[in-house]
mmCIF file with all atom_site columns, C-alpha atoms in Angstrom:
data_model
loop_
_atom_site.group_PDB
_atom_site.id
_atom_site.type_symbol
_atom_site.label_atom_id
_atom_site.label_alt_id
_atom_site.label_comp_id
_atom_site.label_asym_id
_atom_site.label_entity_id
_atom_site.label_seq_id
_atom_site.pdbx_PDB_ins_code
_atom_site.Cartn_x
_atom_site.Cartn_y
_atom_site.Cartn_z
_atom_site.occupancy
_atom_site.B_iso_or_equiv
_atom_site.pdbx_formal_charge
_atom_site.auth_seq_id
_atom_site.auth_comp_id
_atom_site.auth_asym_id
_atom_site.auth_atom_id
_atom_site.pdbx_PDB_model_num
ATOM 1   C CA . UNK A 1 1   ? 13.628  -4.718  -1.057  1.00 53.00 ? 202 UNK A CA 1
ATOM 2   C CA . UNK A 1 2   ? 15.525  -3.113  -4.566  1.00 64.00 ? 203 UNK A CA 1
ATOM 3   C CA . UNK A 1 3   ? 12.413  -1.735  -6.717  1.00 73.00 ? 204 UNK A CA 1
ATOM 4   C CA . UNK A 1 4   ? 11.749  -2.909  -10.275 1.00 86.00 ? 205 UNK A CA 1
ATOM 5   C CA . UNK A 1 5   ? 9.094   -1.606  -13.529 1.00 94.00 ? 206 UNK A CA 1
ATOM 6   C CA . UNK A 1 6   ? 7.446   -4.926  -14.324 1.00 95.00 ? 207 UNK A CA 1
ATOM 7   C CA . UNK A 1 7   ? 7.027   -4.057  -18.154 1.00 96.00 ? 208 UNK A CA 1
ATOM 8   C CA . UNK A 1 8   ? 3.694   -6.579  -20.216 1.00 96.00 ? 209 UNK A CA 1
ATOM 9   C CA . UNK A 1 9   ? 3.494   -6.058  -23.575 1.00 96.00 ? 210 UNK A CA 1
ATOM 10  C CA . UNK A 1 10  ? 2.953   -8.673  -26.485 1.00 94.00 ? 211 UNK A CA 1
ATOM 11  C CA . UNK A 1 11  ? 5.195   -6.788  -29.023 1.00 94.00 ? 212 UNK A CA 1
ATOM 12  C CA . UNK A 1 12  ? 8.805   -7.386  -28.770 1.00 95.00 ? 213 UNK A CA 1
ATOM 13  C CA . UNK A 1 13  ? 9.603   -4.478  -30.220 1.00 95.00 ? 214 UNK A CA 1
ATOM 14  C CA . UNK A 1 14  ? 8.070   -2.567  -27.422 1.00 94.00 ? 215 UNK A CA 1
ATOM 15  C CA . UNK A 1 15  ? 9.124   -4.155  -24.789 1.00 95.00 ? 216 UNK A CA 1
ATOM 16  C CA . UNK A 1 16  ? 12.908  -3.817  -26.235 1.00 95.00 ? 217 UNK A CA 1
ATOM 17  C CA . UNK A 1 17  ? 12.428  0.301   -26.737 1.00 95.00 ? 218 UNK A CA 1
ATOM 18  C CA . UNK A 1 18  ? 10.920  0.931   -22.863 1.00 95.00 ? 219 UNK A CA 1
ATOM 19  C CA . UNK A 1 19  ? 13.063  -1.319  -21.492 1.00 95.00 ? 220 UNK A CA 1
ATOM 20  C CA . UNK A 1 20  ? 16.493  0.293   -23.352 1.00 95.00 ? 221 UNK A CA 1
ATOM 21  C CA . UNK A 1 21  ? 14.936  3.896   -22.469 1.00 95.00 ? 222 UNK A CA 1
ATOM 22  C CA . UNK A 1 22  ? 14.577  3.628   -18.748 1.00 94.00 ? 223 UNK A CA 1
ATOM 23  C CA . UNK A 1 23  ? 17.744  1.999   -18.444 1.00 93.00 ? 224 UNK A CA 1
ATOM 24  C CA . UNK A 1 24  ? 19.005  5.388   -19.154 1.00 93.00 ? 225 UNK A CA 1
ATOM 25  C CA . UNK A 1 25  ? 17.235  6.820   -16.190 1.00 91.00 ? 226 UNK A CA 1
ATOM 26  C CA . UNK A 1 26  ? 18.801  3.739   -14.010 1.00 91.00 ? 227 UNK A CA 1
ATOM 27  C CA . UNK A 1 27  ? 15.985  1.425   -13.172 1.00 91.00 ? 228 UNK A CA 1
ATOM 28  C CA . UNK A 1 28  ? 15.781  -2.210  -13.497 1.00 89.00 ? 229 UNK A CA 1
ATOM 29  C CA . UNK A 1 29  ? 13.317  -3.608  -15.753 1.00 94.00 ? 230 UNK A CA 1
ATOM 30  C CA . UNK A 1 30  ? 12.077  -7.473  -16.544 1.00 94.00 ? 231 UNK A CA 1
ATOM 31  C CA . UNK A 1 31  ? 9.986   -7.470  -19.174 1.00 96.00 ? 232 UNK A CA 1
ATOM 32  C CA . UNK A 1 32  ? 6.959   -10.685 -20.248 1.00 96.00 ? 233 UNK A CA 1
ATOM 33  C CA . UNK A 1 33  ? 5.401   -11.589 -23.477 1.00 95.00 ? 234 UNK A CA 1
ATOM 34  C CA . UNK A 1 34  ? 2.053   -12.484 -21.161 1.00 95.00 ? 235 UNK A CA 1
ATOM 35  C CA . UNK A 1 35  ? 0.707   -11.705 -18.132 1.00 93.00 ? 236 UNK A CA 1
ATOM 36  C CA . UNK A 1 36  ? 0.960   -15.309 -17.763 1.00 92.00 ? 237 UNK A CA 1
ATOM 37  C CA . UNK A 1 37  ? 4.455   -15.678 -18.659 1.00 93.00 ? 238 UNK A CA 1
ATOM 38  C CA . UNK A 1 38  ? 4.453   -12.192 -15.698 1.00 93.00 ? 239 UNK A CA 1
ATOM 39  C CA . UNK A 1 39  ? 2.689   -14.672 -12.597 1.00 90.00 ? 240 UNK A CA 1
ATOM 40  C CA . UNK A 1 40  ? 4.495   -17.457 -14.008 1.00 90.00 ? 241 UNK A CA 1
ATOM 41  C CA . UNK A 1 41  ? 7.918   -15.462 -12.980 1.00 89.00 ? 242 UNK A CA 1
ATOM 42  C CA . UNK A 1 42  ? 6.669   -13.618 -9.737  1.00 84.00 ? 243 UNK A CA 1
ATOM 43  C CA . UNK A 1 43  ? 5.323   -16.070 -7.964  1.00 73.00 ? 244 UNK A CA 1
ATOM 44  C CA . UNK A 1 44  ? 3.174   -14.610 -5.122  1.00 62.00 ? 245 UNK A CA 1
ATOM 45  C CA . UNK A 1 45  ? 2.156   -10.292 -6.651  1.00 60.00 ? 246 UNK A CA 1
ATOM 46  C CA . UNK A 1 46  ? 2.096   -8.677  -2.834  1.00 60.00 ? 247 UNK A CA 1
ATOM 47  C CA . UNK A 1 47  ? 5.727   -9.029  -2.803  1.00 60.00 ? 248 UNK A CA 1
ATOM 48  C CA . UNK A 1 48  ? 6.434   -6.492  -5.885  1.00 76.00 ? 249 UNK A CA 1
ATOM 49  C CA . UNK A 1 49  ? 8.082   -3.661  -5.231  1.00 81.00 ? 250 UNK A CA 1
ATOM 50  C CA . UNK A 1 50  ? 7.933   -1.348  -7.589  1.00 88.00 ? 251 UNK A CA 1
ATOM 51  C CA . UNK A 1 51  ? 5.297   -0.303  -10.438 1.00 92.00 ? 252 UNK A CA 1
ATOM 52  C CA . UNK A 1 52  ? 4.024   -2.279  -13.319 1.00 94.00 ? 253 UNK A CA 1
ATOM 53  C CA . UNK A 1 53  ? 3.694   -0.908  -17.028 1.00 96.00 ? 254 UNK A CA 1
ATOM 54  C CA . UNK A 1 54  ? 1.170   -3.454  -18.708 1.00 95.00 ? 255 UNK A CA 1
ATOM 55  C CA . UNK A 1 55  ? -0.408  -3.800  -21.852 1.00 94.00 ? 256 UNK A CA 1
ATOM 56  C CA . UNK A 1 56  ? -4.299  -3.546  -22.043 1.00 90.00 ? 257 UNK A CA 1
ATOM 57  C CA . UNK A 1 57  ? -4.859  -5.617  -24.790 1.00 87.00 ? 258 UNK A CA 1
ATOM 58  C CA . UNK A 1 58  ? -2.700  -9.247  -25.425 1.00 89.00 ? 259 UNK A CA 1
ATOM 59  C CA . UNK A 1 59  ? -3.495  -12.219 -26.655 1.00 89.00 ? 260 UNK A CA 1
ATOM 60  C CA . UNK A 1 60  ? -4.594  -14.848 -23.616 1.00 90.00 ? 261 UNK A CA 1
ATOM 61  C CA . UNK A 1 61  ? -5.023  -13.044 -20.288 1.00 90.00 ? 262 UNK A CA 1
ATOM 62  C CA . UNK A 1 62  ? -5.348  -9.436  -21.034 1.00 90.00 ? 263 UNK A CA 1
ATOM 63  C CA . UNK A 1 63  ? -4.223  -6.467  -19.473 1.00 91.00 ? 264 UNK A CA 1
ATOM 64  C CA . UNK A 1 64  ? -7.110  -5.252  -18.125 1.00 90.00 ? 265 UNK A CA 1
ATOM 65  C CA . UNK A 1 65  ? -8.443  -8.681  -16.602 1.00 92.00 ? 266 UNK A CA 1
ATOM 66  C CA . UNK A 1 66  ? -5.098  -8.685  -15.154 1.00 91.00 ? 267 UNK A CA 1
ATOM 67  C CA . UNK A 1 67  ? -5.972  -4.677  -13.378 1.00 91.00 ? 268 UNK A CA 1
ATOM 68  C CA . UNK A 1 68  ? -9.528  -6.062  -12.644 1.00 91.00 ? 269 UNK A CA 1
ATOM 69  C CA . UNK A 1 69  ? -7.427  -9.026  -10.045 1.00 89.00 ? 270 UNK A CA 1
ATOM 70  C CA . UNK A 1 70  ? -5.272  -6.598  -8.769  1.00 84.00 ? 271 UNK A CA 1
ATOM 71  C CA . UNK A 1 71  ? -7.759  -4.443  -7.163  1.00 86.00 ? 272 UNK A CA 1
ATOM 72  C CA . UNK A 1 72  ? -9.704  -7.542  -6.241  1.00 88.00 ? 273 UNK A CA 1
ATOM 73  C CA . UNK A 1 73  ? -6.284  -8.669  -4.337  1.00 85.00 ? 274 UNK A CA 1
ATOM 74  C CA . UNK A 1 74  ? -5.700  -4.954  -2.833  1.00 81.00 ? 275 UNK A CA 1
ATOM 75  C CA . UNK A 1 75  ? -2.510  -5.115  -4.090  1.00 81.00 ? 276 UNK A CA 1
ATOM 76  C CA . UNK A 1 76  ? -0.643  -1.558  -4.011  1.00 82.00 ? 277 UNK A CA 1
ATOM 77  C CA . UNK A 1 77  ? 2.382   -1.319  -7.026  1.00 89.00 ? 278 UNK A CA 1
ATOM 78  C CA . UNK A 1 78  ? 1.482   1.050   -8.900  1.00 93.00 ? 279 UNK A CA 1
ATOM 79  C CA . UNK A 1 79  ? -0.435  -0.130  -12.168 1.00 94.00 ? 280 UNK A CA 1
ATOM 80  C CA . UNK A 1 80  ? 0.471   1.865   -15.430 1.00 96.00 ? 281 UNK A CA 1
ATOM 81  C CA . UNK A 1 81  ? -1.965  1.165   -18.404 1.00 94.00 ? 282 UNK A CA 1
ATOM 82  C CA . UNK A 1 82  ? -0.818  1.483   -22.299 1.00 93.00 ? 283 UNK A CA 1
ATOM 83  C CA . UNK A 1 83  ? -2.507  0.646   -25.051 1.00 90.00 ? 284 UNK A CA 1
ATOM 84  C CA . UNK A 1 84  ? -2.760  2.108   -28.893 1.00 85.00 ? 285 UNK A CA 1
ATOM 85  C CA . UNK A 1 85  ? -6.603  1.692   -28.979 1.00 78.00 ? 286 UNK A CA 1
ATOM 86  C CA . UNK A 1 86  ? -7.332  3.842   -25.907 1.00 72.00 ? 287 UNK A CA 1
ATOM 87  C CA . UNK A 1 87  ? -10.951 5.204   -25.699 1.00 79.00 ? 288 UNK A CA 1
ATOM 88  C CA . UNK A 1 88  ? -13.378 6.851   -22.958 1.00 84.00 ? 289 UNK A CA 1
ATOM 89  C CA . UNK A 1 89  ? -14.640 4.224   -21.758 1.00 87.00 ? 290 UNK A CA 1
ATOM 90  C CA . UNK A 1 90  ? -11.258 2.028   -21.554 1.00 86.00 ? 291 UNK A CA 1
ATOM 91  C CA . UNK A 1 91  ? -9.838  4.927   -19.217 1.00 89.00 ? 292 UNK A CA 1
ATOM 92  C CA . UNK A 1 92  ? -12.765 5.496   -17.429 1.00 90.00 ? 293 UNK A CA 1
ATOM 93  C CA . UNK A 1 93  ? -12.783 1.128   -16.311 1.00 90.00 ? 294 UNK A CA 1
ATOM 94  C CA . UNK A 1 94  ? -8.826  1.270   -15.901 1.00 91.00 ? 295 UNK A CA 1
ATOM 95  C CA . UNK A 1 95  ? -9.183  3.954   -13.640 1.00 91.00 ? 296 UNK A CA 1
ATOM 96  C CA . UNK A 1 96  ? -12.448 2.442   -11.829 1.00 92.00 ? 297 UNK A CA 1
ATOM 97  C CA . UNK A 1 97  ? -9.626  -0.426  -11.415 1.00 90.00 ? 298 UNK A CA 1
ATOM 98  C CA . UNK A 1 98  ? -7.012  1.107   -9.460  1.00 90.00 ? 299 UNK A CA 1
ATOM 99  C CA . UNK A 1 99  ? -5.009  1.921   -12.600 1.00 93.00 ? 300 UNK A CA 1
ATOM 100 C CA . UNK A 1 100 ? -2.193  4.743   -11.136 1.00 94.00 ? 301 UNK A CA 1
ATOM 101 C CA . UNK A 1 101 ? -2.053  6.287   -15.050 1.00 95.00 ? 302 UNK A CA 1
ATOM 102 C CA . UNK A 1 102 ? -3.459  5.411   -18.730 1.00 93.00 ? 303 UNK A CA 1
ATOM 103 C CA . UNK A 1 103 ? -0.880  5.931   -21.020 1.00 93.00 ? 304 UNK A CA 1
ATOM 104 C CA . UNK A 1 104 ? -1.772  5.923   -25.201 1.00 91.00 ? 305 UNK A CA 1
ATOM 105 C CA . UNK A 1 105 ? 1.498   4.704   -27.636 1.00 90.00 ? 306 UNK A CA 1
ATOM 106 C CA . UNK A 1 106 ? 3.372   5.331   -29.170 1.00 91.00 ? 307 UNK A CA 1
ATOM 107 C CA . UNK A 1 107 ? 4.121   6.798   -26.076 1.00 92.00 ? 308 UNK A CA 1
ATOM 108 C CA . UNK A 1 108 ? 6.715   9.954   -25.339 1.00 94.00 ? 309 UNK A CA 1
ATOM 109 C CA . UNK A 1 109 ? 9.382   9.281   -23.716 1.00 95.00 ? 310 UNK A CA 1
ATOM 110 C CA . UNK A 1 110 ? 9.420   11.927  -21.120 1.00 95.00 ? 311 UNK A CA 1
ATOM 111 C CA . UNK A 1 111 ? 5.896   11.318  -19.878 1.00 95.00 ? 312 UNK A CA 1
ATOM 112 C CA . UNK A 1 112 ? 6.632   8.056   -19.120 1.00 95.00 ? 313 UNK A CA 1
ATOM 113 C CA . UNK A 1 113 ? 9.798   8.872   -17.844 1.00 95.00 ? 314 UNK A CA 1
ATOM 114 C CA . UNK A 1 114 ? 7.584   11.424  -15.346 1.00 96.00 ? 315 UNK A CA 1
ATOM 115 C CA . UNK A 1 115 ? 4.718   8.238   -15.156 1.00 96.00 ? 316 UNK A CA 1
ATOM 116 C CA . UNK A 1 116 ? 7.603   6.208   -13.684 1.00 95.00 ? 317 UNK A CA 1
ATOM 117 C CA . UNK A 1 117 ? 9.157   8.399   -11.509 1.00 95.00 ? 318 UNK A CA 1
ATOM 118 C CA . UNK A 1 118 ? 5.942   8.911   -10.106 1.00 95.00 ? 319 UNK A CA 1
ATOM 119 C CA . UNK A 1 119 ? 4.470   5.662   -9.364  1.00 94.00 ? 320 UNK A CA 1
ATOM 120 C CA . UNK A 1 120 ? 7.711   4.856   -8.236  1.00 92.00 ? 321 UNK A CA 1
ATOM 121 C CA . UNK A 1 121 ? 7.618   7.459   -5.240  1.00 92.00 ? 322 UNK A CA 1
ATOM 122 C CA . UNK A 1 122 ? 4.445   6.173   -4.703  1.00 91.00 ? 323 UNK A CA 1
ATOM 123 C CA . UNK A 1 123 ? 4.884   3.285   -3.961  1.00 88.00 ? 324 UNK A CA 1
ATOM 124 C CA . UNK A 1 124 ? 7.641   4.206   -1.875  1.00 88.00 ? 325 UNK A CA 1
ATOM 125 C CA . UNK A 1 125 ? 5.570   6.634   0.359   1.00 89.00 ? 326 UNK A CA 1
ATOM 126 C CA . UNK A 1 126 ? 3.459   3.147   0.607   1.00 85.00 ? 327 UNK A CA 1
ATOM 127 C CA . UNK A 1 127 ? 6.619   1.073   2.118   1.00 81.00 ? 328 UNK A CA 1
ATOM 128 C CA . UNK A 1 128 ? 6.997   3.683   4.511   1.00 83.00 ? 329 UNK A CA 1
ATOM 129 C CA . UNK A 1 129 ? 3.724   4.101   5.775   1.00 82.00 ? 330 UNK A CA 1
ATOM 130 C CA . UNK A 1 130 ? 3.401   -0.316  5.533   1.00 81.00 ? 331 UNK A CA 1
ATOM 131 C CA . UNK A 1 131 ? 6.302   -0.396  7.733   1.00 80.00 ? 332 UNK A CA 1
ATOM 132 C CA . UNK A 1 132 ? 5.460   2.552   10.406  1.00 83.00 ? 333 UNK A CA 1
ATOM 133 C CA . UNK A 1 133 ? 1.728   1.021   10.964  1.00 82.00 ? 334 UNK A CA 1
ATOM 134 C CA . UNK A 1 134 ? 3.527   -2.674  11.343  1.00 84.00 ? 335 UNK A CA 1
ATOM 135 C CA . UNK A 1 135 ? 6.198   -0.709  13.722  1.00 84.00 ? 336 UNK A CA 1
ATOM 136 C CA . UNK A 1 136 ? 3.117   0.639   15.772  1.00 85.00 ? 337 UNK A CA 1
ATOM 137 C CA . UNK A 1 137 ? 1.264   -2.248  15.937  1.00 87.00 ? 338 UNK A CA 1
ATOM 138 C CA . UNK A 1 138 ? 3.710   -4.628  16.924  1.00 89.00 ? 339 UNK A CA 1
ATOM 139 C CA . UNK A 1 139 ? 3.885   -2.117  19.825  1.00 89.00 ? 340 UNK A CA 1
ATOM 140 C CA . UNK A 1 140 ? 0.460   -2.225  20.238  1.00 89.00 ? 341 UNK A CA 1
ATOM 141 C CA . UNK A 1 141 ? 0.205   -5.792  20.537  1.00 90.00 ? 342 UNK A CA 1
ATOM 142 C CA . UNK A 1 142 ? 2.862   -5.786  23.821  1.00 91.00 ? 343 UNK A CA 1
ATOM 143 C CA . UNK A 1 143 ? -0.434  -4.567  25.405  1.00 91.00 ? 344 UNK A CA 1
ATOM 144 C CA . UNK A 1 144 ? -2.348  -6.682  28.099  1.00 92.00 ? 345 UNK A CA 1
ATOM 145 C CA . UNK A 1 145 ? -6.659  -7.033  27.679  1.00 91.00 ? 346 UNK A CA 1
ATOM 146 C CA . UNK A 1 146 ? -6.864  -4.291  30.687  1.00 92.00 ? 347 UNK A CA 1
ATOM 147 C CA . UNK A 1 147 ? -3.836  -2.167  28.967  1.00 92.00 ? 348 UNK A CA 1
ATOM 148 C CA . UNK A 1 148 ? -5.376  -1.935  25.988  1.00 89.00 ? 349 UNK A CA 1
ATOM 149 C CA . UNK A 1 149 ? -9.240  -1.673  27.415  1.00 91.00 ? 350 UNK A CA 1
ATOM 150 C CA . UNK A 1 150 ? -7.748  1.768   28.896  1.00 92.00 ? 351 UNK A CA 1
ATOM 151 C CA . UNK A 1 151 ? -6.239  2.848   26.204  1.00 91.00 ? 352 UNK A CA 1
ATOM 152 C CA . UNK A 1 152 ? -9.463  2.535   23.788  1.00 89.00 ? 353 UNK A CA 1
ATOM 153 C CA . UNK A 1 153 ? -10.944 4.574   26.494  1.00 91.00 ? 354 UNK A CA 1
ATOM 154 C CA . UNK A 1 154 ? -8.020  7.126   26.595  1.00 91.00 ? 355 UNK A CA 1
ATOM 155 C CA . UNK A 1 155 ? -8.434  7.404   22.828  1.00 88.00 ? 356 UNK A CA 1
ATOM 156 C CA . UNK A 1 156 ? -12.189 7.809   24.192  1.00 88.00 ? 357 UNK A CA 1
ATOM 157 C CA . UNK A 1 157 ? -11.524 10.977  25.453  1.00 88.00 ? 358 UNK A CA 1
ATOM 158 C CA . UNK A 1 158 ? -12.423 9.314   28.946  1.00 91.00 ? 359 UNK A CA 1
ATOM 159 C CA . UNK A 1 159 ? -11.110 10.585  32.000  1.00 92.00 ? 360 UNK A CA 1
ATOM 160 C CA . UNK A 1 160 ? -8.644  8.624   34.584  1.00 92.00 ? 361 UNK A CA 1
ATOM 161 C CA . UNK A 1 161 ? -11.656 8.766   36.946  1.00 92.00 ? 362 UNK A CA 1
ATOM 162 C CA . UNK A 1 162 ? -14.263 8.030   33.646  1.00 94.00 ? 363 UNK A CA 1
ATOM 163 C CA . UNK A 1 163 ? -12.850 5.551   32.911  1.00 93.00 ? 364 UNK A CA 1
ATOM 164 C CA . UNK A 1 164 ? -12.429 3.466   36.264  1.00 94.00 ? 365 UNK A CA 1
ATOM 165 C CA . UNK A 1 165 ? -16.364 3.791   36.765  1.00 94.00 ? 366 UNK A CA 1
ATOM 166 C CA . UNK A 1 166 ? -16.222 2.056   33.411  1.00 92.00 ? 367 UNK A CA 1
ATOM 167 C CA . UNK A 1 167 ? -14.151 -0.449  33.899  1.00 93.00 ? 368 UNK A CA 1
ATOM 168 C CA . UNK A 1 168 ? -14.966 -0.916  37.795  1.00 94.00 ? 369 UNK A CA 1
ATOM 169 C CA . UNK A 1 169 ? -10.890 -0.144  38.672  1.00 93.00 ? 370 UNK A CA 1
ATOM 170 C CA . UNK A 1 170 ? -9.508  2.434   41.054  1.00 93.00 ? 371 UNK A CA 1
ATOM 171 C CA . UNK A 1 171 ? -8.311  5.573   39.542  1.00 91.00 ? 372 UNK A CA 1
ATOM 172 C CA . UNK A 1 172 ? -4.854  4.717   40.660  1.00 93.00 ? 373 UNK A CA 1
ATOM 173 C CA . UNK A 1 173 ? -5.269  1.183   38.973  1.00 94.00 ? 374 UNK A CA 1
ATOM 174 C CA . UNK A 1 174 ? -6.256  3.428   35.925  1.00 93.00 ? 375 UNK A CA 1
ATOM 175 C CA . UNK A 1 175 ? -3.045  5.343   36.347  1.00 93.00 ? 376 UNK A CA 1
ATOM 176 C CA . UNK A 1 176 ? -0.816  2.641   37.041  1.00 94.00 ? 377 UNK A CA 1
ATOM 177 C CA . UNK A 1 177 ? -2.307  1.387   33.575  1.00 93.00 ? 378 UNK A CA 1
ATOM 178 C CA . UNK A 1 178 ? -2.023  4.651   31.741  1.00 92.00 ? 379 UNK A CA 1
ATOM 179 C CA . UNK A 1 179 ? 2.084   4.869   32.837  1.00 93.00 ? 380 UNK A CA 1
ATOM 180 C CA . UNK A 1 180 ? 2.186   1.006   31.365  1.00 93.00 ? 381 UNK A CA 1
ATOM 181 C CA . UNK A 1 181 ? 0.889   1.961   28.113  1.00 93.00 ? 382 UNK A CA 1
ATOM 182 C CA . UNK A 1 182 ? 2.789   5.484   27.469  1.00 92.00 ? 383 UNK A CA 1
ATOM 183 C CA . UNK A 1 183 ? 6.075   3.564   28.308  1.00 92.00 ? 384 UNK A CA 1
ATOM 184 C CA . UNK A 1 184 ? 4.761   0.138   26.395  1.00 92.00 ? 385 UNK A CA 1
ATOM 185 C CA . UNK A 1 185 ? 3.935   2.468   23.399  1.00 91.00 ? 386 UNK A CA 1
ATOM 186 C CA . UNK A 1 186 ? 7.145   4.834   24.221  1.00 89.00 ? 387 UNK A CA 1
ATOM 187 C CA . UNK A 1 187 ? 4.783   7.649   24.197  1.00 87.00 ? 388 UNK A CA 1
ATOM 188 C CA . UNK A 1 188 ? 5.511   11.355  26.269  1.00 88.00 ? 389 UNK A CA 1
ATOM 189 C CA . UNK A 1 189 ? 2.153   12.745  26.062  1.00 89.00 ? 390 UNK A CA 1
ATOM 190 C CA . UNK A 1 190 ? -1.377  12.588  25.780  1.00 88.00 ? 391 UNK A CA 1
ATOM 191 C CA . UNK A 1 191 ? -1.525  14.009  22.232  1.00 88.00 ? 392 UNK A CA 1
ATOM 192 C CA . UNK A 1 192 ? 1.427   12.230  20.839  1.00 87.00 ? 393 UNK A CA 1
ATOM 193 C CA . UNK A 1 193 ? -0.732  8.429   22.176  1.00 87.00 ? 394 UNK A CA 1
ATOM 194 C CA . UNK A 1 194 ? -4.075  9.659   20.130  1.00 86.00 ? 395 UNK A CA 1
ATOM 195 C CA . UNK A 1 195 ? -2.637  11.754  16.933  1.00 84.00 ? 396 UNK A CA 1
ATOM 196 C CA . UNK A 1 196 ? 0.266   8.282   16.428  1.00 84.00 ? 397 UNK A CA 1
ATOM 197 C CA . UNK A 1 197 ? -2.212  5.373   17.985  1.00 83.00 ? 398 UNK A CA 1
ATOM 198 C CA . UNK A 1 198 ? -5.864  6.875   17.906  1.00 76.00 ? 399 UNK A CA 1
ATOM 199 C CA . UNK A 1 199 ? -6.926  4.881   14.938  1.00 70.00 ? 400 UNK A CA 1
ATOM 200 C CA . UNK A 1 200 ? -4.412  1.786   15.341  1.00 71.00 ? 401 UNK A CA 1
ATOM 201 C CA . UNK A 1 201 ? -6.000  1.400   18.888  1.00 59.00 ? 402 UNK A CA 1
ATOM 202 C CA . UNK A 1 202 ? -9.985  1.299   18.226  1.00 51.00 ? 403 UNK A CA 1
ATOM 203 C CA . UNK A 1 203 ? -9.117  -1.218  15.565  1.00 50.00 ? 404 UNK A CA 1
ATOM 204 C CA . UNK A 1 204 ? -7.296  -3.559  17.741  1.00 52.00 ? 405 UNK A CA 1
ATOM 205 C CA . UNK A 1 205 ? -8.897  -6.092  18.868  1.00 49.00 ? 406 UNK A CA 1
ATOM 206 C CA . UNK A 1 206 ? -9.064  -6.801  23.244  1.00 47.00 ? 407 UNK A CA 1
ATOM 207 C CA . UNK A 1 207 ? -6.822  -9.809  23.727  1.00 46.00 ? 408 UNK A CA 1
#
């Protein structure tokens, strides 16, 4: 998915100048005159890739309201707040609601480019981490109910004999489950198993 910069500001001159500036770096910028226009255009917010440049005070639905909704929905797209009326309380409120950065107009060109670059890199890292997590979870989903039980106890630090007693199985059966787990998860050591899958294994419900 191509990363975009979504610029929401009710001032047409600011939209034009910032979009032109960001284009010099090769970034694609989509501009909107209001929060409502933005929401109508993009649809599903969780599909956005890139970052949001958001004026905090606009007619109708304000940027701060959108930011608060963004936080409540747990959306991860970085939001850079822009305002010509900055104060400590407003800044604190913005960061409390998950703002990536808070910039005061008129915005320095170099600072804007640096901040947007950091936000885009942050988003790219989040997407990579999410992709890895999905891949690991897909492999975990191939485990049987009993293999999930054994995996959880392995991660908890129990030996094969202890697992056998805990689950009323023979040690040989536990060894077979352990071998299947390593094969399905494409792991060749206990250290890797715990390091890569430990946290996810404890969160995976038994089938």
